[in-house]
């Protein structure tokens, strides 16, 4: 009876005895078909993942390649500029004016006022010394710069500020160190 039940199940499950004899692997529903299905799904997934990864990495490689070309262009331009500057005579020219503003420890200015005063002092000194920008460092009258700025008074937010030169450094960049003092108002 057990053999008869197995034969009925065998016939009902879609297996045919003739097909079993003619094919080495059974065709039809069963464990081999589900393995083939899931194997195909896995292989398709791997292929899709690989192609998507290749597309993303390809985009990154393209952007890195463009950046590399841009940097090589920039490097070539800088090399050319260095060669051009080395060919010229070594004349140093004043290109910029920097100002360092120093406040006394006993000043009554708060942080906002100090910032405002610093901006105003820097602006005024740049305006006063604009004439020396573009001149050669050796050609500038270094004694003239302190005389232009020292003991000058400027008005910032209704307060008078006196400027005193501490030091002037002259090179490609002129740096002026200035001490600021509030001028007492006259009654």
Short mmCIF file of N, CA and C in Angstrom, two decimals:
data_model
loop_
_atom_site.label_atom_id
_atom_site.label_comp_id
_atom_site.label_asym_id
_atom_site.label_seq_id
_atom_site.Cartn_x
_atom_site.Cartn_y
_atom_site.Cartn_z
N UNK A 1 0.83 -1.18 0.00
CA UNK A 1 0.00 0.00 0.00
C UNK A 1 0.86 1.23 0.00
N UNK A 2 2.03 1.15 0.68
CA UNK A 2 2.89 2.32 0.73
C UNK A 2 3.48 2.57 -0.64
N UNK A 3 3.84 1.54 -1.37
CA UNK A 3 4.39 1.70 -2.71
C UNK A 3 3.37 2.26 -3.66
N UNK A 4 2.08 1.85 -3.50
CA UNK A 4 1.01 2.34 -4.36
C UNK A 4 0.78 3.83 -4.11
N UNK A 5 0.86 4.28 -2.85
CA UNK A 5 0.67 5.68 -2.51
C UNK A 5 1.79 6.52 -3.13
N UNK A 6 3.02 6.03 -3.07
CA UNK A 6 4.13 6.76 -3.64
C UNK A 6 4.00 6.87 -5.15
N UNK A 7 3.52 5.80 -5.84
CA UNK A 7 3.33 5.82 -7.26
C UNK A 7 2.24 6.81 -7.65
N UNK A 8 1.16 6.89 -6.87
CA UNK A 8 0.07 7.84 -7.15
C UNK A 8 0.58 9.26 -6.97
N UNK A 9 1.35 9.47 -5.91
CA UNK A 9 1.94 10.81 -5.70
C UNK A 9 2.86 11.14 -6.85
N UNK A 10 3.63 10.19 -7.29
CA UNK A 10 4.56 10.37 -8.38
C UNK A 10 3.82 10.76 -9.65
N UNK A 11 2.70 10.13 -9.91
CA UNK A 11 1.91 10.44 -11.10
C UNK A 11 1.20 11.77 -10.97
N UNK A 12 0.74 12.11 -9.75
CA UNK A 12 0.00 13.35 -9.56
C UNK A 12 0.92 14.57 -9.53
N UNK A 13 2.16 14.35 -9.24
CA UNK A 13 3.06 15.49 -9.11
C UNK A 13 3.56 16.00 -10.46
N UNK A 14 3.18 15.40 -11.55
CA UNK A 14 3.57 15.90 -12.86
C UNK A 14 4.74 15.17 -13.44
N UNK A 15 5.24 14.16 -12.77
CA UNK A 15 6.36 13.38 -13.29
C UNK A 15 5.83 12.26 -14.17
N UNK A 16 6.43 12.04 -15.20
CA UNK A 16 5.99 10.99 -16.11
C UNK A 16 7.11 9.97 -16.22
N UNK A 17 6.76 8.67 -16.12
CA UNK A 17 7.82 7.65 -16.16
C UNK A 17 8.63 7.67 -17.44
N UNK A 18 8.05 8.02 -18.56
CA UNK A 18 8.77 8.02 -19.82
C UNK A 18 9.76 9.18 -19.83
N UNK A 19 9.32 10.30 -19.32
CA UNK A 19 10.21 11.45 -19.26
C UNK A 19 11.38 11.17 -18.33
N UNK A 20 11.14 10.47 -17.25
CA UNK A 20 12.21 10.14 -16.32
C UNK A 20 13.28 9.30 -16.99
N UNK A 21 12.86 8.41 -17.90
CA UNK A 21 13.83 7.55 -18.55
C UNK A 21 14.59 8.30 -19.64
N UNK A 22 13.97 9.29 -20.30
CA UNK A 22 14.61 9.94 -21.42
C UNK A 22 15.49 11.12 -21.00
N UNK A 23 15.29 11.72 -19.84
CA UNK A 23 16.06 12.89 -19.39
C UNK A 23 16.85 12.53 -18.14
N UNK A 24 18.08 12.95 -18.07
CA UNK A 24 18.85 12.64 -16.87
C UNK A 24 18.36 13.42 -15.65
N UNK A 25 17.81 14.63 -15.88
CA UNK A 25 17.26 15.41 -14.76
C UNK A 25 15.77 15.57 -14.98
N UNK A 26 14.99 15.43 -13.95
CA UNK A 26 13.54 15.55 -14.13
C UNK A 26 13.14 16.96 -14.53
N UNK A 27 12.15 17.07 -15.37
CA UNK A 27 11.61 18.35 -15.81
C UNK A 27 10.24 18.48 -15.20
N UNK A 28 9.99 19.63 -14.64
CA UNK A 28 8.70 19.85 -14.03
C UNK A 28 8.89 20.40 -12.63
N UNK A 29 7.78 20.55 -11.91
CA UNK A 29 7.92 21.11 -10.57
C UNK A 29 8.70 20.16 -9.69
N UNK A 30 9.46 20.74 -8.78
CA UNK A 30 10.24 19.93 -7.87
C UNK A 30 11.42 20.73 -7.35
N UNK A 31 12.28 20.08 -6.61
CA UNK A 31 13.37 20.82 -5.99
C UNK A 31 14.37 21.36 -7.01
N UNK A 32 14.58 20.72 -8.11
CA UNK A 32 15.53 21.20 -9.10
C UNK A 32 15.04 22.46 -9.79
N UNK A 33 13.72 22.57 -10.01
CA UNK A 33 13.19 23.75 -10.66
C UNK A 33 13.32 24.96 -9.75
N UNK A 34 13.04 24.86 -8.48
CA UNK A 34 13.16 26.00 -7.57
C UNK A 34 14.62 26.41 -7.42
N UNK A 35 15.54 25.47 -7.43
CA UNK A 35 16.97 25.81 -7.36
C UNK A 35 17.39 26.59 -8.60
N UNK A 36 16.95 26.15 -9.77
CA UNK A 36 17.29 26.84 -11.01
C UNK A 36 16.69 28.25 -11.03
N UNK A 37 15.46 28.39 -10.54
CA UNK A 37 14.80 29.70 -10.49
C UNK A 37 15.57 30.66 -9.59
N UNK A 38 15.89 30.22 -8.38
CA UNK A 38 16.59 31.10 -7.44
C UNK A 38 18.03 31.36 -7.88
N UNK A 39 18.63 30.41 -8.53
CA UNK A 39 19.98 30.63 -9.07
C UNK A 39 19.94 31.70 -10.16
N UNK A 40 18.93 31.63 -11.02
CA UNK A 40 18.78 32.64 -12.08
C UNK A 40 18.53 34.02 -11.48
N UNK A 41 17.70 34.11 -10.44
CA UNK A 41 17.43 35.38 -9.77
C UNK A 41 18.73 35.93 -9.18
N UNK A 42 19.52 35.06 -8.53
CA UNK A 42 20.78 35.48 -7.93
C UNK A 42 21.75 36.00 -8.98
N UNK A 43 21.87 35.29 -10.09
CA UNK A 43 22.80 35.69 -11.16
C UNK A 43 22.36 37.01 -11.78
N UNK A 44 21.06 37.17 -11.99
CA UNK A 44 20.54 38.44 -12.54
C UNK A 44 20.83 39.58 -11.57
N UNK A 45 20.64 39.33 -10.28
CA UNK A 45 20.93 40.36 -9.27
C UNK A 45 22.39 40.75 -9.25
N UNK A 46 23.26 39.74 -9.34
CA UNK A 46 24.69 40.04 -9.36
C UNK A 46 25.04 40.86 -10.60
N UNK A 47 24.48 40.49 -11.75
CA UNK A 47 24.78 41.23 -12.98
C UNK A 47 24.25 42.66 -12.91
N UNK A 48 23.03 42.83 -12.40
CA UNK A 48 22.48 44.19 -12.27
C UNK A 48 23.31 45.02 -11.28
N UNK A 49 23.68 44.43 -10.17
CA UNK A 49 24.50 45.14 -9.19
C UNK A 49 25.86 45.53 -9.75
N UNK A 50 26.47 44.63 -10.50
CA UNK A 50 27.77 44.91 -11.10
C UNK A 50 27.67 46.04 -12.13
N UNK A 51 26.62 46.01 -12.94
CA UNK A 51 26.48 47.07 -13.96
C UNK A 51 26.16 48.41 -13.31
N UNK A 52 25.35 48.42 -12.25
CA UNK A 52 25.05 49.67 -11.55
C UNK A 52 26.31 50.22 -10.88
N UNK A 53 27.09 49.35 -10.25
CA UNK A 53 28.34 49.78 -9.62
C UNK A 53 29.31 50.32 -10.65
N UNK A 54 29.40 49.65 -11.80
CA UNK A 54 30.29 50.12 -12.87
C UNK A 54 29.87 51.51 -13.35
N UNK A 55 28.57 51.75 -13.45
CA UNK A 55 28.09 53.07 -13.90
C UNK A 55 28.44 54.15 -12.87
N UNK A 56 28.23 53.86 -11.59
CA UNK A 56 28.53 54.85 -10.55
C UNK A 56 30.03 55.13 -10.46
N UNK A 57 30.82 54.09 -10.47
CA UNK A 57 32.27 54.28 -10.39
C UNK A 57 32.78 54.95 -11.65
N UNK A 58 32.18 54.64 -12.79
CA UNK A 58 32.57 55.30 -14.04
C UNK A 58 32.34 56.80 -13.97
N UNK A 59 31.24 57.22 -13.36
CA UNK A 59 30.97 58.65 -13.20
C UNK A 59 31.99 59.32 -12.30
N UNK A 60 32.37 58.63 -11.23
CA UNK A 60 33.38 59.18 -10.33
C UNK A 60 34.73 59.26 -11.03
N UNK A 61 35.07 58.25 -11.81
CA UNK A 61 36.33 58.27 -12.54
C UNK A 61 36.34 59.41 -13.54
N UNK A 62 35.21 59.65 -14.21
CA UNK A 62 35.13 60.76 -15.16
C UNK A 62 35.36 62.10 -14.46
N UNK A 63 34.71 62.30 -13.31
CA UNK A 63 34.87 63.57 -12.60
C UNK A 63 36.30 63.73 -12.09
N UNK A 64 36.91 62.65 -11.60
CA UNK A 64 38.30 62.72 -11.14
C UNK A 64 39.25 62.99 -12.31
N UNK A 65 38.94 62.42 -13.46
CA UNK A 65 39.76 62.67 -14.64
C UNK A 65 39.69 64.14 -15.05
N UNK A 66 38.49 64.71 -15.03
CA UNK A 66 38.33 66.13 -15.37
C UNK A 66 39.06 67.01 -14.36
N UNK A 67 38.96 66.67 -13.08
CA UNK A 67 39.66 67.44 -12.05
C UNK A 67 41.17 67.34 -12.24
N UNK A 68 41.65 66.16 -12.58
CA UNK A 68 43.07 65.96 -12.84
C UNK A 68 43.54 66.82 -14.00
N UNK A 69 42.76 66.87 -15.07
CA UNK A 69 43.12 67.69 -16.23
C UNK A 69 43.14 69.16 -15.85
N UNK A 70 42.15 69.59 -15.06
CA UNK A 70 42.10 70.99 -14.61
C UNK A 70 43.32 71.34 -13.76
N UNK A 71 43.68 70.45 -12.84
CA UNK A 71 44.83 70.70 -11.99
C UNK A 71 46.13 70.70 -12.80
N UNK A 72 46.24 69.84 -13.80
CA UNK A 72 47.43 69.83 -14.64
C UNK A 72 47.53 71.13 -15.43
N UNK A 73 46.39 71.63 -15.92
CA UNK A 73 46.35 72.92 -16.61
C UNK A 73 46.82 74.04 -15.69
N UNK A 74 46.28 74.03 -14.47
CA UNK A 74 46.64 75.06 -13.49
C UNK A 74 48.12 74.98 -13.16
N UNK A 75 48.64 73.78 -12.99
CA UNK A 75 50.06 73.60 -12.70
C UNK A 75 50.92 74.11 -13.84
N UNK A 76 50.51 73.83 -15.08
CA UNK A 76 51.27 74.31 -16.23
C UNK A 76 51.26 75.84 -16.28
N UNK A 77 50.11 76.45 -15.98
CA UNK A 77 50.03 77.92 -15.97
C UNK A 77 50.92 78.51 -14.87
N UNK A 78 50.92 77.87 -13.71
CA UNK A 78 51.77 78.35 -12.61
C UNK A 78 53.25 78.20 -12.95
N UNK A 79 53.61 77.08 -13.57
CA UNK A 79 55.00 76.89 -13.98
C UNK A 79 55.43 77.96 -14.98
N UNK A 80 54.54 78.27 -15.91
CA UNK A 80 54.83 79.31 -16.89
C UNK A 80 55.00 80.67 -16.21
N UNK A 81 54.14 80.94 -15.24
CA UNK A 81 54.22 82.21 -14.51
C UNK A 81 55.52 82.29 -13.72
N UNK A 82 55.93 81.19 -13.10
CA UNK A 82 57.19 81.17 -12.35
C UNK A 82 58.37 81.42 -13.29
N UNK A 83 58.36 80.77 -14.45
CA UNK A 83 59.43 80.97 -15.43
C UNK A 83 59.47 82.44 -15.87
N UNK A 84 58.29 83.01 -16.09
CA UNK A 84 58.21 84.40 -16.54
C UNK A 84 58.76 85.34 -15.46
N UNK A 85 58.41 85.07 -14.20
CA UNK A 85 58.90 85.92 -13.11
C UNK A 85 60.41 85.76 -12.90
N UNK A 86 60.94 84.57 -13.15
CA UNK A 86 62.37 84.36 -12.98
C UNK A 86 63.18 85.06 -14.08
N UNK A 87 62.56 85.27 -15.21
CA UNK A 87 63.25 85.95 -16.30
C UNK A 87 63.35 87.45 -16.07
N UNK A 88 62.39 88.02 -15.34
CA UNK A 88 62.38 89.46 -15.09
C UNK A 88 63.46 89.80 -14.06
N UNK A 89 63.90 91.03 -14.06
CA UNK A 89 64.83 91.45 -13.00
C UNK A 89 64.12 91.39 -11.65
N UNK A 90 64.87 91.17 -10.64
CA UNK A 90 64.30 90.94 -9.32
C UNK A 90 63.97 92.25 -8.62
N UNK A 91 63.04 92.98 -9.13
CA UNK A 91 62.61 94.23 -8.54
C UNK A 91 61.36 93.95 -7.71
N UNK A 92 61.45 94.22 -6.44
CA UNK A 92 60.31 93.99 -5.55
C UNK A 92 59.41 95.21 -5.55
N UNK A 93 58.12 94.96 -5.69
CA UNK A 93 57.13 96.03 -5.80
C UNK A 93 56.13 95.89 -4.66
N UNK A 94 55.73 97.01 -4.10
CA UNK A 94 54.74 97.01 -3.03
C UNK A 94 53.38 96.68 -3.64
N UNK A 95 52.74 95.64 -3.08
CA UNK A 95 51.48 95.18 -3.66
C UNK A 95 50.29 95.39 -2.73
N UNK A 96 50.55 95.55 -1.43
CA UNK A 96 49.41 95.61 -0.50
C UNK A 96 49.82 96.37 0.75
N UNK A 97 48.82 96.90 1.45
CA UNK A 97 49.04 97.59 2.72
C UNK A 97 48.20 96.91 3.78
N UNK A 98 48.85 96.41 4.82
CA UNK A 98 48.16 95.79 5.95
C UNK A 98 48.29 96.71 7.15
N UNK A 99 47.27 96.67 8.00
CA UNK A 99 47.27 97.49 9.21
C UNK A 99 46.96 96.62 10.41
N UNK A 100 47.75 96.77 11.44
CA UNK A 100 47.52 96.08 12.71
C UNK A 100 47.18 97.16 13.74
N UNK A 101 45.95 97.14 14.21
CA UNK A 101 45.47 98.15 15.15
C UNK A 101 45.63 97.63 16.57
N UNK A 102 46.25 98.43 17.42
CA UNK A 102 46.49 98.05 18.81
C UNK A 102 45.69 98.99 19.71
N UNK A 103 44.93 98.40 20.63
CA UNK A 103 44.14 99.18 21.58
C UNK A 103 44.81 99.10 22.95
N UNK A 104 44.79 100.23 23.68
CA UNK A 104 45.33 100.22 25.04
C UNK A 104 44.49 99.32 25.93
N UNK A 105 45.14 98.76 26.96
CA UNK A 105 44.41 97.90 27.89
C UNK A 105 43.35 98.67 28.67
N UNK A 106 43.59 99.95 28.89
CA UNK A 106 42.64 100.74 29.67
C UNK A 106 41.64 101.50 28.80
N UNK A 107 41.49 101.09 27.54
CA UNK A 107 40.54 101.78 26.66
C UNK A 107 39.11 101.42 27.07
N UNK A 108 38.21 102.36 26.84
CA UNK A 108 36.80 102.19 27.23
C UNK A 108 35.94 101.64 26.10
N UNK A 109 36.55 101.11 25.07
CA UNK A 109 35.80 100.63 23.92
C UNK A 109 35.34 99.19 24.16
N UNK A 110 34.08 98.92 23.77
CA UNK A 110 33.63 97.52 23.81
C UNK A 110 34.04 96.83 22.50
N UNK A 111 33.73 95.55 22.38
CA UNK A 111 34.17 94.78 21.21
C UNK A 111 33.63 95.34 19.90
N UNK A 112 32.38 95.77 19.90
CA UNK A 112 31.77 96.31 18.69
C UNK A 112 32.48 97.60 18.28
N UNK A 113 32.72 98.48 19.25
CA UNK A 113 33.39 99.75 18.94
C UNK A 113 34.82 99.49 18.45
N UNK A 114 35.52 98.53 19.08
CA UNK A 114 36.87 98.21 18.63
C UNK A 114 36.87 97.70 17.19
N UNK A 115 35.89 96.87 16.85
CA UNK A 115 35.79 96.39 15.47
C UNK A 115 35.52 97.51 14.50
N UNK A 116 34.62 98.42 14.86
CA UNK A 116 34.30 99.56 14.00
C UNK A 116 35.51 100.47 13.84
N UNK A 117 36.21 100.74 14.94
CA UNK A 117 37.40 101.60 14.88
C UNK A 117 38.48 100.94 14.04
N UNK A 118 38.67 99.64 14.21
CA UNK A 118 39.69 98.93 13.45
C UNK A 118 39.41 99.03 11.95
N UNK A 119 38.15 98.84 11.55
CA UNK A 119 37.81 98.95 10.12
C UNK A 119 38.04 100.36 9.59
N UNK A 120 37.67 101.37 10.39
CA UNK A 120 37.85 102.76 9.95
C UNK A 120 39.33 103.11 9.83
N UNK A 121 40.14 102.67 10.80
CA UNK A 121 41.58 102.96 10.75
C UNK A 121 42.21 102.28 9.54
N UNK A 122 41.88 101.02 9.30
CA UNK A 122 42.44 100.31 8.14
C UNK A 122 42.07 101.01 6.84
N UNK A 123 40.82 101.44 6.74
CA UNK A 123 40.36 102.10 5.52
C UNK A 123 41.10 103.42 5.31
N UNK A 124 41.23 104.22 6.37
CA UNK A 124 41.91 105.51 6.24
C UNK A 124 43.38 105.34 5.90
N UNK A 125 44.06 104.40 6.54
CA UNK A 125 45.49 104.21 6.26
C UNK A 125 45.69 103.73 4.82
N UNK A 126 44.81 102.84 4.35
CA UNK A 126 44.91 102.40 2.94
C UNK A 126 44.74 103.58 1.99
N UNK A 127 43.79 104.47 2.31
CA UNK A 127 43.58 105.65 1.45
C UNK A 127 44.79 106.57 1.48
N UNK A 128 45.37 106.79 2.65
CA UNK A 128 46.51 107.69 2.78
C UNK A 128 47.75 107.14 2.08
N UNK A 129 47.92 105.82 2.06
CA UNK A 129 49.13 105.21 1.51
C UNK A 129 48.92 104.59 0.12
N UNK A 130 47.82 104.89 -0.52
CA UNK A 130 47.53 104.33 -1.85
C UNK A 130 48.62 104.70 -2.85
N UNK A 131 49.24 105.84 -2.69
CA UNK A 131 50.23 106.32 -3.65
C UNK A 131 51.47 105.42 -3.70
N UNK A 132 51.77 104.70 -2.63
CA UNK A 132 53.00 103.89 -2.65
C UNK A 132 52.78 102.50 -3.26
N UNK A 133 51.53 102.09 -3.47
CA UNK A 133 51.27 100.78 -4.08
C UNK A 133 51.75 100.81 -5.52
N UNK A 134 52.54 99.83 -5.90
CA UNK A 134 53.08 99.74 -7.25
C UNK A 134 54.49 100.28 -7.36
N UNK A 135 54.96 100.96 -6.32
CA UNK A 135 56.34 101.45 -6.33
C UNK A 135 57.28 100.34 -5.88
N UNK A 136 58.51 100.45 -6.28
CA UNK A 136 59.52 99.50 -5.85
C UNK A 136 59.82 99.68 -4.38
N UNK A 137 60.14 98.60 -3.70
CA UNK A 137 60.43 98.67 -2.27
C UNK A 137 61.63 99.57 -2.01
N UNK A 138 62.63 99.51 -2.86
CA UNK A 138 63.84 100.32 -2.66
C UNK A 138 63.58 101.80 -2.96
N UNK A 139 62.55 102.11 -3.71
CA UNK A 139 62.28 103.49 -4.12
C UNK A 139 61.42 104.26 -3.13
N UNK A 140 60.75 103.57 -2.22
CA UNK A 140 59.82 104.23 -1.31
C UNK A 140 60.59 104.97 -0.22
N UNK A 141 60.15 106.18 0.06
CA UNK A 141 60.73 106.96 1.15
C UNK A 141 60.13 106.44 2.46
N UNK A 142 60.89 105.59 3.13
CA UNK A 142 60.37 104.94 4.33
C UNK A 142 60.19 105.90 5.50
N UNK A 143 60.83 107.05 5.46
CA UNK A 143 60.67 108.04 6.53
C UNK A 143 59.35 108.80 6.38
N UNK A 144 58.79 108.79 5.20
CA UNK A 144 57.57 109.54 4.93
C UNK A 144 56.32 108.86 5.49
N UNK A 145 56.32 107.53 5.53
CA UNK A 145 55.12 106.80 5.95
C UNK A 145 54.71 107.12 7.38
N UNK A 146 55.61 107.08 8.36
CA UNK A 146 55.17 107.45 9.72
C UNK A 146 54.68 108.89 9.82
N UNK A 147 55.29 109.80 9.04
CA UNK A 147 54.87 111.20 9.10
C UNK A 147 53.46 111.40 8.54
N UNK A 148 53.05 110.53 7.62
CA UNK A 148 51.71 110.64 7.05
C UNK A 148 50.65 110.25 8.08
N UNK A 149 50.96 109.27 8.91
CA UNK A 149 49.95 108.69 9.80
C UNK A 149 50.04 109.19 11.24
N UNK A 150 51.25 109.39 11.76
CA UNK A 150 51.45 109.64 13.18
C UNK A 150 50.73 110.90 13.65
N UNK A 151 50.04 110.77 14.78
CA UNK A 151 49.29 111.85 15.46
C UNK A 151 48.12 112.38 14.64
N UNK A 152 47.65 111.65 13.69
CA UNK A 152 46.45 112.05 12.97
C UNK A 152 45.24 111.66 13.76
N UNK A 153 44.17 112.42 13.61
CA UNK A 153 42.92 112.11 14.29
C UNK A 153 41.85 111.80 13.26
N UNK A 154 41.08 110.77 13.56
CA UNK A 154 39.94 110.42 12.71
C UNK A 154 38.71 110.35 13.60
N UNK A 155 37.55 110.50 12.97
CA UNK A 155 36.30 110.44 13.72
C UNK A 155 35.57 109.16 13.34
N UNK A 156 35.21 108.39 14.39
CA UNK A 156 34.49 107.14 14.20
C UNK A 156 33.29 107.15 15.13
N UNK A 157 32.10 107.08 14.57
CA UNK A 157 30.85 107.07 15.35
C UNK A 157 30.79 108.23 16.34
N UNK A 158 31.22 109.41 15.91
CA UNK A 158 31.14 110.60 16.76
C UNK A 158 32.26 110.71 17.78
N UNK A 159 33.20 109.78 17.80
CA UNK A 159 34.33 109.84 18.73
C UNK A 159 35.60 110.10 17.96
N UNK A 160 36.45 110.95 18.53
CA UNK A 160 37.73 111.24 17.88
C UNK A 160 38.77 110.24 18.39
N UNK A 161 39.53 109.71 17.43
CA UNK A 161 40.56 108.72 17.73
C UNK A 161 41.89 109.25 17.20
N UNK A 162 42.93 109.20 18.04
CA UNK A 162 44.28 109.61 17.62
C UNK A 162 45.09 108.35 17.29
N UNK A 163 45.82 108.43 16.18
CA UNK A 163 46.64 107.32 15.73
C UNK A 163 48.11 107.61 16.03
N UNK A 164 48.79 106.62 16.60
CA UNK A 164 50.22 106.74 16.87
C UNK A 164 50.91 105.53 16.24
N UNK A 165 51.94 105.79 15.46
CA UNK A 165 52.67 104.72 14.80
C UNK A 165 53.54 104.00 15.82
N UNK A 166 53.45 102.68 15.83
CA UNK A 166 54.33 101.86 16.66
C UNK A 166 55.51 101.38 15.81
N UNK A 167 55.18 100.89 14.60
CA UNK A 167 56.21 100.33 13.74
C UNK A 167 55.67 100.24 12.32
N UNK A 168 56.57 100.35 11.34
CA UNK A 168 56.23 100.17 9.94
C UNK A 168 57.21 99.16 9.36
N UNK A 169 56.66 98.11 8.73
CA UNK A 169 57.48 97.10 8.07
C UNK A 169 57.25 97.24 6.57
N UNK A 170 58.35 97.47 5.84
CA UNK A 170 58.22 97.68 4.39
C UNK A 170 58.86 96.50 3.66
N UNK A 171 58.05 95.84 2.88
CA UNK A 171 58.51 94.78 1.96
C UNK A 171 57.48 94.76 0.83
N UNK A 172 57.23 93.61 0.24
CA UNK A 172 56.19 93.54 -0.79
C UNK A 172 54.84 93.97 -0.22
N UNK A 173 54.69 93.72 1.06
CA UNK A 173 53.48 94.13 1.78
C UNK A 173 53.92 95.10 2.86
N UNK A 174 53.35 96.30 2.86
CA UNK A 174 53.66 97.28 3.90
C UNK A 174 52.73 97.01 5.07
N UNK A 175 53.30 96.76 6.24
CA UNK A 175 52.52 96.51 7.44
C UNK A 175 52.73 97.66 8.39
N UNK A 176 51.62 98.27 8.82
CA UNK A 176 51.67 99.43 9.71
C UNK A 176 51.04 99.03 11.03
N UNK A 177 51.81 99.15 12.12
CA UNK A 177 51.31 98.88 13.46
C UNK A 177 50.95 100.21 14.08
N UNK A 178 49.66 100.35 14.45
CA UNK A 178 49.13 101.63 14.92
C UNK A 178 48.50 101.46 16.29
N UNK A 179 48.82 102.38 17.19
CA UNK A 179 48.19 102.42 18.49
C UNK A 179 47.06 103.45 18.43
N UNK A 180 45.92 103.14 19.00
CA UNK A 180 44.77 104.07 18.97
C UNK A 180 44.49 104.57 20.38
N UNK A 181 44.14 105.86 20.46
CA UNK A 181 43.77 106.47 21.72
C UNK A 181 42.56 107.34 21.50
N UNK A 182 41.66 107.30 22.44
CA UNK A 182 40.49 108.17 22.37
C UNK A 182 40.92 109.58 22.74
N UNK A 183 40.49 110.55 21.95
CA UNK A 183 40.80 111.97 22.25
C UNK A 183 39.69 112.48 23.14
N UNK A 184 40.06 113.01 24.32
CA UNK A 184 39.00 113.51 25.20
C UNK A 184 38.27 114.68 24.53
N UNK A 185 36.97 114.67 24.68
CA UNK A 185 36.16 115.72 24.07
C UNK A 185 36.31 117.00 24.89
N UNK A 186 36.34 118.12 24.17
CA UNK A 186 36.50 119.41 24.83
C UNK A 186 35.13 119.93 25.26
N UNK A 187 35.03 120.42 26.50
CA UNK A 187 33.73 120.91 26.98
C UNK A 187 33.30 122.20 26.37
#
